[in-house]
Tab-separated table of C-alpha atoms in Angstrom:
chain	number	residue	atom	x	y	z
A	1	UNK	CA	13.987	-15.317	-17.034
A	2	UNK	CA	14.484	-15.675	-13.300
A	3	UNK	CA	16.194	-18.756	-11.943
A	4	UNK	CA	17.959	-19.695	-8.784
A	5	UNK	CA	21.017	-17.771	-10.001
A	6	UNK	CA	19.191	-14.561	-10.944
A	7	UNK	CA	18.493	-12.994	-14.357
A	8	UNK	CA	20.795	-13.685	-17.298
A	9	UNK	CA	22.944	-10.812	-18.586
A	10	UNK	CA	25.419	-10.356	-21.410
A	11	UNK	CA	28.440	-8.062	-21.225
A	12	UNK	CA	31.842	-8.092	-22.841
A	13	UNK	CA	33.663	-11.198	-21.624
A	14	UNK	CA	30.665	-12.715	-19.821
A	15	UNK	CA	27.305	-14.270	-20.710
A	16	UNK	CA	25.284	-15.918	-17.952
A	17	UNK	CA	23.449	-15.384	-14.662
A	18	UNK	CA	24.040	-12.004	-13.030
A	19	UNK	CA	24.630	-13.652	-9.655
A	20	UNK	CA	27.467	-15.697	-11.109
A	21	UNK	CA	29.004	-12.507	-12.495
A	22	UNK	CA	28.816	-10.992	-9.027
A	23	UNK	CA	30.488	-14.055	-7.470
A	24	UNK	CA	33.344	-13.939	-9.996
A	25	UNK	CA	33.936	-10.288	-9.219
A	26	UNK	CA	33.792	-10.794	-5.445
A	27	UNK	CA	36.192	-13.764	-5.674
A	28	UNK	CA	38.464	-11.592	-7.814
A	29	UNK	CA	38.263	-14.076	-10.682
A	30	UNK	CA	37.005	-11.267	-12.880
A	31	UNK	CA	38.206	-7.681	-12.782
A	32	UNK	CA	35.270	-5.404	-12.019
A	33	UNK	CA	36.934	-2.614	-13.961
A	34	UNK	CA	36.476	-4.648	-17.158
A	35	UNK	CA	32.710	-4.890	-16.643
A	36	UNK	CA	30.854	-2.057	-18.382
A	37	UNK	CA	27.893	-1.530	-16.063
A	38	UNK	CA	26.215	0.812	-18.540
A	39	UNK	CA	26.156	-1.910	-21.214
A	40	UNK	CA	24.878	-4.396	-18.626
A	41	UNK	CA	21.962	-2.126	-17.651
A	42	UNK	CA	21.107	-1.178	-21.250
A	43	UNK	CA	21.048	-4.791	-22.371
A	44	UNK	CA	18.840	-5.875	-19.515
A	45	UNK	CA	16.373	-2.976	-19.954
A	46	UNK	CA	16.089	-3.733	-23.671
A	47	UNK	CA	15.139	-7.329	-22.849
A	48	UNK	CA	12.581	-6.207	-20.223
A	49	UNK	CA	10.958	-3.746	-22.651
A	50	UNK	CA	10.430	-6.587	-25.121
A	51	UNK	CA	8.333	-8.509	-22.571
A	52	UNK	CA	4.536	-8.159	-22.460
A	53	UNK	CA	4.459	-8.017	-18.655
A	54	UNK	CA	6.898	-6.516	-16.161
A	55	UNK	CA	8.692	-9.371	-14.273
A	56	UNK	CA	8.665	-7.678	-10.861
A	57	UNK	CA	10.612	-10.378	-9.019
A	58	UNK	CA	13.308	-10.552	-11.672
A	59	UNK	CA	13.667	-6.764	-11.786
A	60	UNK	CA	14.025	-6.682	-7.993
A	61	UNK	CA	16.729	-9.338	-8.171
A	62	UNK	CA	18.524	-7.477	-10.950
A	63	UNK	CA	18.470	-4.189	-9.035
A	64	UNK	CA	19.806	-5.847	-5.886
A	65	UNK	CA	22.673	-7.617	-7.685
A	66	UNK	CA	23.457	-4.709	-9.993
A	67	UNK	CA	23.628	-2.319	-7.043
A	68	UNK	CA	26.161	-4.675	-5.462
A	69	UNK	CA	28.258	-4.575	-8.645
A	70	UNK	CA	28.089	-0.774	-8.679
A	71	UNK	CA	29.291	-0.704	-5.079
A	72	UNK	CA	32.179	-3.071	-5.852
A	73	UNK	CA	33.238	-0.968	-8.815
A	74	UNK	CA	33.042	2.178	-6.715
A	75	UNK	CA	35.254	0.535	-4.077
A	76	UNK	CA	37.795	-0.422	-6.703
A	77	UNK	CA	37.905	3.146	-7.944
A	78	UNK	CA	37.682	4.713	-4.466
A	79	UNK	CA	39.238	2.334	-1.905
A	80	UNK	CA	38.309	4.713	0.936
A	81	UNK	CA	34.636	3.612	0.761
A	82	UNK	CA	33.820	1.465	3.805
A	83	UNK	CA	32.388	-2.045	3.131
A	84	UNK	CA	28.704	-2.677	3.838
A	85	UNK	CA	27.666	-5.497	6.141
A	86	UNK	CA	25.903	-8.478	4.581
A	87	UNK	CA	22.875	-7.918	6.826
A	88	UNK	CA	22.427	-4.376	5.489
A	89	UNK	CA	22.634	-5.671	1.916
A	90	UNK	CA	19.837	-8.154	2.647
A	91	UNK	CA	17.646	-5.413	4.076
A	92	UNK	CA	18.237	-3.287	0.987
A	93	UNK	CA	17.123	-6.110	-1.311
A	94	UNK	CA	13.957	-6.671	0.745
A	95	UNK	CA	13.177	-2.970	0.604
A	96	UNK	CA	13.545	-2.990	-3.172
A	97	UNK	CA	11.197	-5.957	-3.477
A	98	UNK	CA	8.630	-4.276	-1.214
A	99	UNK	CA	8.741	-1.061	-3.235
A	100	UNK	CA	8.232	-2.931	-6.488
A	101	UNK	CA	5.228	-4.774	-5.054
A	102	UNK	CA	3.746	-1.481	-3.843
A	103	UNK	CA	4.301	0.006	-7.280
A	104	UNK	CA	2.472	-2.907	-8.919
A	105	UNK	CA	-0.535	-2.427	-6.592
A	106	UNK	CA	-0.645	1.335	-7.179
A	107	UNK	CA	-0.384	0.829	-10.928
A	108	UNK	CA	-3.281	-1.644	-10.926
A	109	UNK	CA	-5.529	0.660	-8.896
A	110	UNK	CA	-4.601	3.680	-10.980
A	111	UNK	CA	-5.591	1.724	-14.074
A	112	UNK	CA	-8.986	0.893	-12.540
A	113	UNK	CA	-9.589	4.561	-11.716
A	114	UNK	CA	-8.572	5.501	-15.243
A	115	UNK	CA	-11.142	3.060	-16.655
A	116	UNK	CA	-13.873	4.648	-14.512
A	117	UNK	CA	-12.845	8.117	-15.686
A	118	UNK	CA	-12.918	7.099	-19.339
A	119	UNK	CA	-16.348	5.491	-18.931
A	120	UNK	CA	-17.791	8.708	-17.479
A	121	UNK	CA	-17.995	7.509	-13.873
A	122	UNK	CA	-16.185	10.445	-12.282
A	123	UNK	CA	-17.440	9.945	-8.734
A	124	UNK	CA	-18.650	7.310	-6.305
A	125	UNK	CA	-22.105	7.994	-4.915
A	126	UNK	CA	-24.352	6.412	-2.364
A	127	UNK	CA	-27.571	4.921	-3.677
A	128	UNK	CA	-30.644	6.593	-2.198
A	129	UNK	CA	-33.612	4.711	-0.829
A	130	UNK	CA	-37.320	5.289	-1.355
A	131	UNK	CA	-38.258	8.813	-0.195
A	132	UNK	CA	-40.227	8.758	3.044
A	133	UNK	CA	-43.496	10.661	2.783
A	134	UNK	CA	-44.746	11.802	6.163
A	135	UNK	CA	-48.553	12.156	6.144
A	136	UNK	CA	-49.928	15.517	7.303
A	137	UNK	CA	-51.532	15.782	10.719
A	138	UNK	CA	-55.180	16.831	10.773
A	139	UNK	CA	-56.484	19.654	8.617
A	140	UNK	CA	-59.629	20.068	6.593
A	141	UNK	CA	-58.215	18.618	3.353
A	142	UNK	CA	-56.961	15.607	5.279
A	143	UNK	CA	-60.424	15.026	6.689
A	144	UNK	CA	-61.975	14.968	3.222
A	145	UNK	CA	-59.281	12.623	1.905
A	146	UNK	CA	-59.765	10.253	4.818
A	147	UNK	CA	-63.520	10.384	4.332
A	148	UNK	CA	-63.229	9.362	0.698
A	149	UNK	CA	-60.878	6.523	1.628
A	150	UNK	CA	-63.405	5.329	4.163
A	151	UNK	CA	-66.182	5.493	1.578
A	152	UNK	CA	-64.246	3.222	-0.752
A	153	UNK	CA	-63.428	0.783	2.064
A	154	UNK	CA	-67.053	0.537	3.179
A	155	UNK	CA	-68.273	0.142	-0.372
A	156	UNK	CA	-65.779	-2.667	-0.990
A	157	UNK	CA	-67.125	-4.594	2.006
A	158	UNK	CA	-70.739	-4.213	0.925
A	159	UNK	CA	-72.509	-7.121	-0.740
A	160	UNK	CA	-72.512	-7.135	-4.518
A	161	UNK	CA	-76.307	-7.178	-4.739
A	162	UNK	CA	-76.413	-4.078	-2.542
A	163	UNK	CA	-73.795	-2.301	-4.639
A	164	UNK	CA	-75.634	-2.955	-7.881
A	165	UNK	CA	-79.303	-2.615	-7.033
A	166	UNK	CA	-81.574	-2.537	-10.123
A	167	UNK	CA	-83.548	0.682	-10.382
A	168	UNK	CA	-81.609	2.362	-7.551
A	169	UNK	CA	-81.611	6.160	-7.988
A	170	UNK	CA	-80.085	8.843	-5.768
A	171	UNK	CA	-80.396	12.613	-5.879
A	172	UNK	CA	-77.505	14.735	-4.633
A	173	UNK	CA	-79.837	17.646	-4.020
A	174	UNK	CA	-82.220	15.546	-1.907
A	175	UNK	CA	-79.335	13.958	0.013
A	176	UNK	CA	-77.864	17.419	0.713
A	177	UNK	CA	-81.165	18.578	2.187
A	178	UNK	CA	-81.412	15.415	4.300
A	179	UNK	CA	-77.910	15.845	5.733
A	180	UNK	CA	-78.491	19.525	6.419
A	181	UNK	CA	-81.675	18.661	8.337
A	182	UNK	CA	-79.951	15.883	10.335
A	183	UNK	CA	-77.051	18.139	11.309
A	184	UNK	CA	-79.424	20.970	12.249
A	185	UNK	CA	-81.394	18.603	14.476
A	186	UNK	CA	-78.527	16.658	16.102
A	187	UNK	CA	-75.803	19.276	16.051
A	188	UNK	CA	-73.097	16.737	15.239
A	189	UNK	CA	-72.613	13.114	14.137
A	190	UNK	CA	-69.929	10.889	12.668
A	191	UNK	CA	-69.477	10.059	9.027
A	192	UNK	CA	-70.107	6.366	9.743
A	193	UNK	CA	-73.447	7.171	11.381
A	194	UNK	CA	-74.419	9.227	8.355
A	195	UNK	CA	-73.638	6.368	5.953
A	196	UNK	CA	-75.430	3.652	7.911
A	197	UNK	CA	-74.491	0.024	8.565
A	198	UNK	CA	-74.319	-1.312	4.983
A	199	UNK	CA	-74.158	1.533	2.493
A	200	UNK	CA	-74.255	0.796	-1.211
A	201	UNK	CA	-71.632	2.311	-3.457
A	202	UNK	CA	-74.114	4.743	-5.008
A	203	UNK	CA	-75.399	5.822	-1.592
A	204	UNK	CA	-71.857	6.406	-0.290
A	205	UNK	CA	-70.837	8.470	-3.320
A	206	UNK	CA	-73.948	10.661	-3.195
A	207	UNK	CA	-73.481	11.205	0.547
A	208	UNK	CA	-69.867	12.218	0.092
A	209	UNK	CA	-70.697	14.675	-2.710
A	210	UNK	CA	-73.459	16.187	-0.583
A	211	UNK	CA	-70.990	16.662	2.283
A	212	UNK	CA	-68.578	18.434	-0.049
A	213	UNK	CA	-71.318	20.803	-1.146
A	214	UNK	CA	-72.325	21.602	2.447
A	215	UNK	CA	-68.708	22.143	3.432
A	216	UNK	CA	-68.192	24.436	0.434
A	217	UNK	CA	-71.228	26.513	1.439
A	218	UNK	CA	-69.896	26.737	5.033
A	219	UNK	CA	-72.926	24.915	6.410
A	220	UNK	CA	-70.907	22.261	8.265
A	221	UNK	CA	-67.476	21.803	9.867
A	222	UNK	CA	-65.336	18.648	9.624
A	223	UNK	CA	-63.044	17.508	12.433
A	224	UNK	CA	-60.703	14.513	12.679
A	225	UNK	CA	-58.513	13.549	15.644
A	226	UNK	CA	-56.041	11.381	13.681
A	227	UNK	CA	-55.361	10.442	10.087
A	228	UNK	CA	-57.742	7.803	8.615
A	229	UNK	CA	-60.012	7.821	11.683
A	230	UNK	CA	-63.723	8.564	11.541
A	231	UNK	CA	-64.532	12.244	10.982
A	232	UNK	CA	-66.974	14.316	12.974
A	233	UNK	CA	-69.567	16.386	11.119
A	234	UNK	CA	-70.676	19.459	13.072
A	235	UNK	CA	-73.183	22.208	12.413
A	236	UNK	CA	-71.436	25.452	11.506
A	237	UNK	CA	-71.878	28.072	14.197
A	238	UNK	CA	-72.712	31.437	12.701
A	239	UNK	CA	-70.876	34.454	14.071
A	240	UNK	CA	-73.034	36.878	16.067
């Protein structure tokens, strides 16, 4: 317990607050040589060990007062020791209190780190965000991908009755021949021009497949200035 008079202690010939014991010794009402400081410390430590939680303030008070008793006993045994000013004693007690508080903080944080270690969390890491995918610039594969995206967009905007026309039939072979003839005649045209104003889904798919076949057979070239823009279909120039 910690009261206004400090922790209670029990030694031979005295049972009460430690501060009162110190006052009796300083006032020479009790001979310091009769006080067994070892028994005083052992008894107090035994009581502290029995507690569930370390009483930091009480321990600080005990250390400050007990150190004063040790000094008084040393003076009685060795009178040549110079007395210590009261102001210095106060500073020593404050330092002891500060060190005990620092110890309590370090102990708490060490316990938290120990819990993380036991749970397998051996390191702190920064959470990563969504990876940024930078689209490629230009290129033949990009042109075909953009063309297919445009086909789907145009087909989605088309009217439903145009997309599902009863009896509508398309031939990839015939569409390939048509595109080859148009490119041979005009030299170049855009993909939008080739599809027309309102293409049906079937017409757009057949046109795209025909373009792939012509590109595979090196009949046409595909150019695109930027990603997802309209592509230019050009007649392949044969080497001389």
